[in-house]
C-alpha cells in the first residue's frame, strides 16, 4: 500500500520531468533524434554564415541591394507559399549568388503533425525551389526551430540536413528593439563558425532589415568573412 502511495505521489513529478524533456527536445538548436542538425561549424577561421528566415516578400530588392553593395553572399530559408507569391523575388535571390534553403511550405510548427503533413511541407517547398531552376543542395530549417520525431526521421530518410543557428538577436532581445541593438548583440555573440539568423522580410519598417548593413560592417571590421551555409559546412 505504502509503495503504491509513493508511486502515485511521484507520478506528477515524473510527468513534469517527461514534459520538460519533450519541450527541450522540441526546441533544441543543437540536438535531434535522427539525422544531422547543425547550429554552427567548429573552426578557428573567422568565417560566419548570414541566414534570413521566412519570406520572400516585396522587400527583396532592399535586402538584395544591401548584400550586393557589401559584396556578401547569404543563405535564405524561404517558405513555399511565399515562393508562389513572389517567384521573381525568389529567383533573384539565387541568380544574385545567394543560397536557398527550405523553411517549410506554410510555416507551421512541425511537431505533433502527421507524417503526411510533414512530407508535404518539405517536398512541396523543395519542388518549388527546384522549379525556379535552383540546382544546389537544399538544406532545411524548421519553422520556429521546432522538431520532435516525425520531422527529423523524414529529413534523415531524404538525406536532408537540418540547419539551425547559434546567434539569434530577435529571440534574445525581443521584438521591440533597434537596429543598433541588434548589431551590438550580433557582434558580441558571434564566434568563428557562427550561423546568424535574421528575420528581415516583413513590415515597412523592420529593425532586423535595417541591421543588415551594420551587422556586415561590424563583423567585417572584426575580421569576419561571410560564407553561404554550404561553404561554411565545408570548413
Ligand atoms: Zn520562420
XYZ file of N, CA and C and ligand atoms in Angstrom:
706
model
N 0.829 -1.215 0.000
C 0.000 0.000 0.000
C 0.865 1.267 0.000
N 1.853 1.232 0.898
C 2.755 2.381 1.009
C 3.470 2.653 -0.331
N 3.885 1.530 -0.942
C 4.608 1.636 -2.221
C 3.744 2.320 -3.287
N 2.476 1.891 -3.311
C 1.564 2.469 -4.313
C 1.414 3.972 -4.085
N 1.300 4.346 -2.820
C 1.159 5.782 -2.497
C 2.399 6.567 -2.950
N 3.542 5.974 -2.727
C 4.787 6.649 -3.148
C 4.806 6.816 -4.665
N 4.428 5.746 -5.365
C 4.413 5.811 -6.843
C 3.420 6.879 -7.313
N 2.242 6.885 -6.664
C 1.232 7.889 -7.044
C 1.747 9.305 -6.796
N 2.442 9.478 -5.698
C 2.967 10.806 -5.369
C 4.039 11.223 -6.370
N 4.757 10.230 -6.886
C 5.842 10.549 -7.830
C 5.350 10.822 -9.254
N 4.136 10.346 -9.556
C 3.638 10.475 -10.944
C 3.698 11.903 -11.495
N 3.172 12.909 -10.734
C 3.256 14.277 -11.286
C 4.690 14.723 -11.536
N 5.589 14.292 -10.652
C 6.996 14.672 -10.811
C 7.554 14.057 -12.093
N 7.245 12.766 -12.278
C 7.735 12.077 -13.482
C 7.136 12.705 -14.735
N 5.852 13.030 -14.658
C 5.196 13.636 -15.810
C 5.836 14.979 -16.153
N 6.102 15.763 -15.116
C 6.727 17.070 -15.325
C 8.123 16.914 -15.936
N 8.867 15.938 -15.441
C 10.218 15.696 -15.964
C 10.133 15.293 -17.443
N 9.162 14.444 -17.762
C 8.993 13.989 -19.139
C 8.580 15.157 -20.046
N 7.626 15.961 -19.561
C 7.156 17.113 -20.350
C 8.303 18.094 -20.588
N 9.126 18.306 -19.574
C 10.275 19.216 -19.717
C 11.255 18.674 -20.747
N 11.470 17.364 -20.685
C 12.381 16.720 -21.638
C 11.875 16.900 -23.077
N 10.571 16.653 -23.276
C 9.984 16.783 -24.619
C 10.089 18.234 -25.103
N 9.820 19.165 -24.202
C 9.879 20.585 -24.562
C 11.297 20.976 -24.993
N 12.272 20.504 -24.208
C 13.669 20.832 -24.538
C 14.080 20.201 -25.858
N 13.659 18.973 -26.067
C 13.983 18.252 -27.301
C 13.391 18.983 -28.514
N 12.134 19.426 -28.340
C 11.414 20.105 -29.424
C 12.123 21.404 -29.826
N 12.680 22.106 -28.841
C 13.247 23.437 -29.095
C 14.762 23.467 -29.234
N 15.415 22.327 -29.050
C 16.871 22.336 -29.071
C 17.404 22.729 -30.452
N 18.388 23.623 -30.440
C 19.019 24.011 -31.703
C 20.238 23.143 -31.998
N 20.577 22.271 -31.048
C 21.823 21.518 -31.197
C 21.628 20.009 -31.197
N 20.418 19.532 -30.917
C 20.204 18.085 -30.855
C 18.864 17.700 -31.472
N 18.856 16.613 -32.218
C 17.591 15.991 -32.626
C 17.807 14.492 -32.710
N 16.690 13.747 -32.719
C 16.833 12.299 -32.522
C 17.355 11.560 -33.748
N 17.237 12.161 -34.937
C 17.751 11.475 -36.130
C 18.306 12.507 -37.095
N 19.311 12.102 -37.861
C 19.863 12.985 -38.893
C 20.707 14.099 -38.303
N 21.350 14.836 -39.219
C 22.272 15.893 -38.787
C 21.541 17.181 -38.456
N 21.903 17.812 -37.337
C 21.410 19.157 -37.027
C 22.635 20.027 -36.774
N 22.687 21.157 -37.468
C 23.924 21.951 -37.451
C 23.631 23.388 -37.026
N 23.994 23.761 -35.802
C 23.770 25.134 -35.335
C 24.950 26.064 -35.599
N 26.124 25.491 -35.864
C 27.337 26.245 -36.127
C 28.382 25.248 -36.607
N 29.528 25.777 -37.032
C 30.595 24.900 -37.507
C 31.826 25.138 -36.638
N 32.470 24.071 -36.244
C 33.688 24.204 -35.436
C 34.853 24.589 -36.334
N 35.369 25.771 -36.153
C 36.512 26.232 -36.950
C 37.222 27.353 -36.197
N 38.510 27.531 -36.470
C 39.229 28.675 -35.891
C 39.233 29.854 -36.849
N 38.811 29.591 -38.084
C 38.792 30.667 -39.082
C 37.648 31.631 -38.796
N 37.890 32.895 -39.049
C 36.845 33.894 -38.794
C 35.863 33.932 -39.970
N 35.030 32.919 -40.015
C 34.011 32.824 -41.065
C 32.648 32.633 -40.408
N 31.626 33.232 -41.005
C 30.256 33.100 -40.488
C 29.292 32.979 -41.664
N 28.083 32.494 -41.362
C 27.025 32.489 -42.383
C 25.880 33.362 -41.896
N 25.445 34.238 -42.784
C 24.300 35.094 -42.508
C 23.082 34.404 -43.124
N 22.050 34.157 -42.317
C 20.867 33.468 -42.849
C 19.616 34.293 -42.558
N 18.699 34.259 -43.527
C 17.466 35.036 -43.423
C 16.273 34.091 -43.507
N 15.382 34.192 -42.531
C 14.245 33.271 -42.496
C 12.953 33.927 -42.955
N 12.044 33.034 -43.431
C 10.695 33.394 -43.917
C 10.809 34.053 -45.306
N 9.784 34.783 -45.693
C 9.854 35.417 -46.999
C 9.878 34.427 -48.150
N 10.200 34.883 -49.381
C 10.494 36.288 -49.659
C 9.236 37.161 -49.618
N 9.457 38.462 -49.731
C 8.345 39.411 -49.726
C 8.685 40.524 -50.705
N 7.840 41.556 -50.705
C 8.075 42.699 -51.598
C 9.340 43.480 -51.205
N 9.934 43.124 -50.070
C 11.146 43.841 -49.633
C 12.446 43.207 -50.133
N 12.318 42.281 -51.083
C 13.509 41.559 -51.560
C 14.588 42.503 -52.092
N 14.181 43.483 -52.905
C 15.190 44.352 -53.534
C 16.045 45.087 -52.512
N 15.382 45.573 -51.477
C 16.112 46.327 -50.455
C 17.189 45.440 -49.807
N 16.800 44.209 -49.478
C 17.742 43.280 -48.824
C 18.855 42.891 -49.800
N 18.462 42.546 -51.028
C 19.456 42.084 -52.007
C 20.412 43.217 -52.397
N 19.893 44.430 -52.471
C 20.782 45.557 -52.816
C 21.817 45.814 -51.724
N 21.394 45.694 -50.477
C 22.362 45.864 -49.372
C 23.459 44.814 -49.487
N 23.065 43.571 -49.720
C 24.062 42.487 -49.815
C 24.996 42.708 -51.004
N 24.409 43.200 -52.100
C 25.230 43.446 -53.294
C 26.249 44.553 -53.022
N 25.767 45.631 -52.413
C 26.668 46.750 -52.074
C 27.826 46.302 -51.192
N 27.515 45.394 -50.290
C 28.529 44.943 -49.318
C 29.301 43.729 -49.830
N 28.915 43.248 -50.997
C 29.560 42.076 -51.592
C 29.542 40.868 -50.648
N 28.354 40.594 -50.127
C 28.183 39.460 -49.204
C 27.160 38.494 -49.777
N 27.480 37.188 -49.679
C 26.525 36.163 -50.093
C 25.901 35.547 -48.836
N 24.588 35.399 -48.875
C 23.864 34.901 -47.700
C 23.044 33.670 -48.070
N 22.372 33.120 -47.077
C 21.516 31.949 -47.300
C 20.106 32.283 -46.838
N 19.145 32.030 -47.720
C 17.763 32.412 -47.463
C 16.894 31.168 -47.272
N 16.353 31.004 -46.062
C 15.400 29.907 -45.808
C 13.996 30.426 -46.080
N 13.476 30.031 -47.240
C 12.208 30.598 -47.717
C 11.055 29.613 -47.546
N 9.850 30.163 -47.523
C 8.642 29.347 -47.376
C 8.009 29.107 -48.742
N 7.507 27.871 -48.945
C 6.895 27.512 -50.226
C 5.782 28.453 -50.641
N 4.899 28.780 -49.703
C 3.760 29.631 -50.106
C 4.222 31.038 -50.508
N 5.354 31.471 -49.999
C 5.877 32.773 -50.421
C 6.623 32.689 -51.753
N 7.183 31.537 -52.058
C 7.784 31.357 -53.398
C 6.674 31.501 -54.446
N 5.496 30.922 -54.138
C 4.370 31.036 -55.077
C 3.910 32.481 -55.235
N 3.950 33.233 -54.150
C 3.510 34.641 -54.210
C 4.570 35.541 -54.844
N 5.834 35.196 -54.640
C 6.935 36.060 -55.106
C 7.968 35.252 -55.895
N 7.560 34.685 -57.043
C 8.509 33.836 -57.790
C 9.710 34.604 -58.330
N 9.486 35.827 -58.796
C 10.604 36.600 -59.360
C 11.626 36.943 -58.286
N 11.114 37.354 -57.127
C 11.992 37.690 -55.996
C 12.777 36.443 -55.559
N 12.092 35.300 -55.563
C 12.744 34.045 -55.143
C 13.893 33.707 -56.083
N 13.624 33.889 -57.365
C 14.633 33.589 -58.380
C 15.828 34.532 -58.262
N 15.503 35.790 -58.033
C 16.553 36.809 -57.945
C 17.544 36.493 -56.821
N 17.034 35.894 -55.740
C 17.912 35.573 -54.603
C 19.085 34.714 -55.082
N 18.793 33.656 -55.853
C 19.933 32.793 -56.210
C 20.633 33.231 -57.488
N 19.925 33.980 -58.364
C 20.667 34.468 -59.538
C 21.682 35.542 -59.109
N 21.485 36.127 -57.944
C 22.486 37.081 -57.432
C 23.544 36.388 -56.572
N 23.547 35.064 -56.595
C 24.639 34.325 -55.964
C 24.379 33.838 -54.548
N 23.166 34.042 -54.044
C 22.863 33.579 -52.686
C 22.331 32.150 -52.723
N 22.215 31.563 -51.551
C 21.693 30.198 -51.481
C 20.260 30.183 -50.991
N 19.520 29.184 -51.453
C 18.155 28.985 -50.977
C 18.091 27.753 -50.097
N 17.278 27.843 -49.047
C 17.007 26.686 -48.205
C 15.509 26.566 -47.994
N 15.092 25.407 -47.500
C 13.673 25.097 -47.305
C 13.262 25.439 -45.868
N 12.228 26.281 -45.743
C 11.742 26.671 -44.411
C 10.269 26.270 -44.266
N 9.921 25.152 -44.929
C 8.563 24.584 -44.954
C 7.667 25.335 -45.948
N 6.475 24.796 -46.161
C 5.553 25.444 -47.095
C 4.744 26.547 -46.405
N 4.196 26.232 -45.233
C 3.259 27.190 -44.624
C 3.656 27.643 -43.219
N 4.875 27.313 -42.800
C 5.414 27.807 -41.535
C 4.563 27.454 -40.337
N 4.210 26.165 -40.249
C 3.528 25.717 -39.037
C 4.508 24.922 -38.181
N 4.224 24.857 -36.896
C 5.071 24.046 -36.017
C 5.013 22.600 -36.479
N 6.165 22.016 -36.761
C 6.156 20.659 -37.313
C 6.371 19.619 -36.220
N 5.572 19.760 -35.173
C 5.556 18.770 -34.090
C 4.102 18.363 -33.874
N 3.897 17.112 -33.456
C 2.555 16.548 -33.281
C 1.743 16.680 -34.567
N 2.417 16.483 -35.712
C 1.742 16.523 -37.016
C 1.900 15.149 -37.680
N 1.009 14.845 -38.622
C 1.075 13.542 -39.293
C 2.297 13.479 -40.214
N 2.713 12.260 -40.512
C 3.838 12.074 -41.431
C 3.520 12.669 -42.794
N 2.237 12.537 -43.191
C 1.818 13.074 -44.491
C 1.989 14.597 -44.532
N 1.586 15.251 -43.456
C 1.718 16.710 -43.370
C 3.192 17.116 -43.479
N 4.033 16.422 -42.721
C 5.468 16.745 -42.712
C 6.053 16.560 -44.116
N 5.708 15.440 -44.725
C 6.207 15.151 -46.089
C 5.794 16.242 -47.064
N 4.516 16.621 -47.018
C 4.008 17.642 -47.944
C 4.743 18.973 -47.766
N 4.905 19.374 -46.513
C 5.550 20.669 -46.234
C 6.985 20.711 -46.775
N 7.697 19.588 -46.604
C 9.094 19.536 -47.054
C 9.145 19.396 -48.581
N 8.406 18.423 -49.098
C 8.523 18.088 -50.529
C 8.009 19.195 -51.442
N 6.860 19.787 -51.044
C 6.274 20.844 -51.879
C 7.248 22.012 -52.026
N 7.880 22.374 -50.929
C 8.797 23.522 -50.957
C 10.068 23.195 -51.730
N 10.596 21.980 -51.524
C 11.771 21.599 -52.322
C 11.446 21.619 -53.817
N 10.246 21.123 -54.168
C 9.855 21.098 -55.580
C 9.758 22.520 -56.131
N 9.189 23.430 -55.344
C 9.074 24.830 -55.801
C 10.454 25.463 -55.990
N 11.375 25.146 -55.093
C 12.738 25.707 -55.212
C 13.404 25.164 -56.482
N 13.232 23.870 -56.726
C 13.832 23.264 -57.932
C 13.206 23.819 -59.205
N 11.876 24.048 -59.154
C 11.182 24.606 -60.329
C 11.709 25.989 -60.721
N 12.238 26.713 -59.737
C 12.803 28.036 -60.042
C 14.062 27.917 -60.887
N 14.649 26.698 -60.879
C 15.892 26.494 -61.607
C 17.091 26.350 -60.678
N 16.826 26.274 -59.382
C 17.906 26.146 -58.400
C 18.434 24.717 -58.437
N 19.758 24.566 -58.494
C 20.256 23.196 -58.650
C 21.312 22.794 -57.609
N 21.333 23.510 -56.473
C 22.289 23.135 -55.419
C 21.581 22.322 -54.334
N 22.385 21.823 -53.393
C 21.809 21.087 -52.263
C 20.839 21.994 -51.495
N 19.704 21.436 -51.088
C 18.732 22.216 -50.317
C 18.693 21.690 -48.881
N 19.088 22.531 -47.942
C 19.009 22.144 -46.539
C 17.682 22.639 -45.965
N 17.382 22.207 -44.748
C 16.078 22.531 -44.157
C 16.252 23.260 -42.836
N 15.386 24.238 -42.609
C 15.339 24.890 -41.296
C 13.904 24.822 -40.787
N 13.677 24.163 -39.653
C 12.305 24.008 -39.147
C 11.692 25.342 -38.739
N 10.400 25.557 -39.088
C 9.710 26.759 -38.624
C 9.759 26.822 -37.102
N 10.053 27.967 -36.564
C 10.192 28.206 -35.119
C 11.289 27.335 -34.505
N 12.098 26.710 -35.357
C 13.146 25.816 -34.857
C 12.606 24.552 -34.205
N 11.315 24.241 -34.394
C 10.716 23.132 -33.642
C 10.673 21.827 -34.430
N 11.070 20.766 -33.780
C 11.012 19.430 -34.372
C 11.008 18.429 -33.238
N 10.460 17.220 -33.515
C 10.449 16.240 -32.431
C 10.887 14.893 -32.996
N 9.960 14.160 -33.592
C 10.313 12.825 -34.079
C 10.089 12.708 -35.593
N 8.848 13.018 -36.028
C 8.493 12.818 -37.436
C 9.383 13.595 -38.393
N 9.622 14.864 -38.092
C 10.417 15.704 -38.996
C 11.869 15.216 -39.110
N 12.585 15.041 -37.994
C 13.970 14.543 -38.133
C 14.057 13.195 -38.849
N 13.074 12.313 -38.575
C 13.102 10.990 -39.219
C 12.926 11.141 -40.728
N 11.986 11.999 -41.120
C 11.739 12.174 -42.556
C 12.946 12.817 -43.247
N 13.492 13.863 -42.630
C 14.647 14.536 -43.233
C 15.812 13.558 -43.356
N 15.995 12.726 -42.346
C 17.082 11.743 -42.410
C 16.861 10.783 -43.592
N 15.617 10.347 -43.751
C 15.329 9.391 -44.837
C 15.586 10.007 -46.210
N 15.483 11.323 -46.300
C 15.718 12.007 -47.578
C 17.123 12.591 -47.665
N 17.926 12.335 -46.617
C 19.295 12.839 -46.597
C 19.364 14.373 -46.618
N 18.417 15.006 -45.953
C 18.375 16.476 -45.907
C 18.904 16.935 -44.543
N 19.862 17.867 -44.582
C 20.448 18.360 -43.321
C 19.541 19.415 -42.680
N 19.486 19.394 -41.344
C 18.782 20.435 -40.604
C 19.797 21.493 -40.181
N 19.533 22.729 -40.584
C 20.434 23.821 -40.212
C 19.704 24.741 -39.241
N 20.247 24.895 -38.046
C 19.672 25.860 -37.096
C 20.610 27.072 -37.014
N 20.923 27.544 -35.841
C 21.719 28.774 -35.705
C 22.294 28.809 -34.296
N 23.279 29.652 -34.083
C 23.747 29.892 -32.713
C 23.690 31.369 -32.342
N 23.326 32.217 -33.290
C 23.178 33.652 -32.989
C 21.808 34.099 -33.505
N 20.915 34.426 -32.569
C 19.582 34.888 -32.974
C 19.168 36.096 -32.149
N 19.411 37.292 -32.680
C 19.131 38.500 -31.904
C 17.665 38.651 -31.507
N 16.759 38.285 -32.415
C 15.347 38.555 -32.150
C 14.832 37.835 -30.906
N 15.237 36.559 -30.779
C 14.782 35.773 -29.639
C 15.385 36.326 -28.340
N 16.628 36.742 -28.432
C 17.323 37.205 -27.234
C 16.849 38.593 -26.794
N 16.539 39.442 -27.764
C 16.264 40.848 -27.436
C 14.779 41.191 -27.418
N 13.940 40.334 -27.986
C 12.515 40.660 -28.071
C 12.227 41.459 -29.331
N 10.944 41.778 -29.530
C 10.539 42.412 -30.787
C 10.831 43.914 -30.805
N 10.708 44.534 -29.655
C 10.827 45.993 -29.599
C 12.296 46.375 -29.425
N 13.005 46.403 -30.549
C 14.444 46.548 -30.458
C 14.935 47.389 -31.639
N 16.032 48.095 -31.459
C 16.536 48.925 -32.556
C 17.569 48.167 -33.386
N 17.810 48.671 -34.591
C 18.818 48.054 -35.460
C 20.186 48.071 -34.770
N 20.492 49.163 -34.075
C 21.799 49.267 -33.395
C 21.955 48.200 -32.312
N 20.859 47.941 -31.587
C 20.924 46.902 -30.540
C 21.159 45.531 -31.153
N 20.526 45.281 -32.314
C 20.728 44.001 -32.999
C 22.194 43.859 -33.411
N 22.720 44.932 -33.998
C 24.124 44.903 -34.441
C 25.049 44.612 -33.253
N 24.799 45.286 -32.137
C 25.645 45.107 -30.957
C 25.563 43.660 -30.443
N 24.332 43.132 -30.398
C 24.146 41.758 -29.913
C 24.883 40.767 -30.817
N 24.714 40.939 -32.134
C 25.357 40.008 -33.072
C 26.881 40.095 -32.935
N 27.381 41.311 -32.819
C 28.826 41.478 -32.690
C 29.356 40.796 -31.422
N 28.589 40.897 -30.336
C 29.047 40.321 -29.068
C 28.919 38.806 -28.996
N 28.006 38.224 -29.767
C 27.767 36.780 -29.603
C 28.350 35.935 -30.740
N 28.739 36.561 -31.838
C 29.263 35.797 -32.966
C 30.661 35.256 -32.668
N 30.861 33.987 -33.064
C 32.174 33.338 -32.915
C 32.566 32.780 -34.282
N 33.835 32.400 -34.452
C 34.185 31.738 -35.714
C 33.268 30.527 -35.944
N 32.688 30.446 -37.129
C 31.804 29.315 -37.459
C 30.342 29.541 -37.126
N 29.993 30.736 -36.636
C 28.600 31.004 -36.242
C 27.645 31.032 -37.441
N 26.416 30.645 -37.153
C 25.323 30.812 -38.114
C 24.354 31.817 -37.499
N 24.213 32.947 -38.189
C 23.425 34.071 -37.661
C 22.047 34.061 -38.309
N 21.012 34.185 -37.487
C 19.637 34.186 -38.007
C 19.006 35.566 -37.853
N 18.527 36.081 -38.989
C 17.853 37.387 -39.004
C 16.524 37.256 -39.748
N 15.520 37.967 -39.261
C 14.179 37.958 -39.886
C 13.921 39.314 -40.538
N 14.290 39.474 -41.812
C 14.265 40.832 -42.382
C 13.041 41.159 -43.234
N 12.095 40.194 -43.391
C 11.193 40.311 -44.542
C 9.990 41.215 -44.377
N 9.402 41.245 -43.183
C 8.066 41.839 -43.103
C 8.068 43.240 -42.496
N 7.046 43.983 -42.869
C 6.874 45.327 -42.324
C 7.589 46.363 -43.169
N 6.947 47.546 -43.236
C 7.562 48.627 -43.988
C 8.862 49.063 -43.325
N 8.793 49.064 -41.988
C 9.979 49.405 -41.202
C 10.309 48.143 -40.395
N 11.541 47.719 -40.467
C 11.911 46.470 -39.799
C 13.350 46.615 -39.285
N 13.488 46.587 -37.958
C 14.815 46.804 -37.354
C 15.804 45.731 -37.807
N 15.305 44.509 -37.996
C 16.201 43.433 -38.440
C 16.740 43.725 -39.842
N 15.837 44.195 -40.729
C 16.287 44.539 -42.081
C 17.290 45.699 -42.024
N 16.969 46.686 -41.182
C 17.868 47.838 -41.063
C 19.214 47.475 -40.439
N 19.253 46.336 -39.737
C 20.504 45.967 -39.049
C 21.508 45.280 -39.983
N 21.047 44.834 -41.156
C 21.915 44.008 -42.017
C 23.229 44.732 -42.340
N 23.099 45.983 -42.736
C 24.286 46.748 -43.112
C 25.283 46.833 -41.951
N 24.769 47.170 -40.775
C 25.624 47.312 -39.594
C 26.248 45.991 -39.185
N 25.449 44.918 -39.253
C 25.971 43.579 -38.899
C 27.156 43.247 -39.801
N 26.986 43.500 -41.102
C 28.066 43.189 -42.050
C 29.291 44.068 -41.775
N 29.066 45.363 -41.630
C 30.198 46.288 -41.414
C 30.977 45.950 -40.143
N 30.250 45.716 -39.057
C 30.913 45.480 -37.767
C 31.656 44.145 -37.763
N 31.028 43.118 -38.313
C 31.710 41.815 -38.320
C 32.911 41.836 -39.264
N 32.769 42.551 -40.376
C 33.929 42.688 -41.281
C 35.051 43.417 -40.544
N 34.691 44.462 -39.791
C 35.700 45.213 -39.028
C 36.392 44.309 -38.007
N 35.663 43.296 -37.500
C 36.260 42.341 -36.560
C 37.033 41.237 -37.282
N 37.102 41.319 -38.613
C 37.902 40.351 -39.371
C 37.124 39.163 -39.908
N 35.781 39.204 -39.825
C 34.990 38.069 -40.302
C 34.739 38.130 -41.803
N 34.666 36.928 -42.373
C 34.322 36.769 -43.785
C 32.964 36.062 -43.835
N 32.120 36.462 -44.770
C 30.784 35.874 -44.871
C 30.748 34.764 -45.910
N 30.240 33.614 -45.501
C 30.100 32.480 -46.416
C 28.638 32.069 -46.476
N 28.279 31.341 -47.525
C 26.938 30.745 -47.524
C 26.990 29.506 -46.627
N 25.823 28.961 -46.308
C 25.789 27.780 -45.429
C 26.582 26.630 -46.044
N 26.403 26.380 -47.338
C 27.131 25.239 -47.921
C 28.641 25.457 -47.897
N 29.076 26.697 -48.084
C 30.520 26.993 -47.994
C 31.017 26.803 -46.557
N 30.205 27.247 -45.598
C 30.594 27.123 -44.185
C 30.704 25.642 -43.786
N 29.788 24.829 -44.302
C 29.802 23.401 -43.944
C 31.060 22.695 -44.433
N 31.719 23.274 -45.418
C 32.949 22.661 -45.925
C 34.161 22.986 -45.057
N 33.995 23.903 -44.090
C 35.139 24.321 -43.244
C 35.468 23.253 -42.214
Zn 10.498 31.222 -39.672
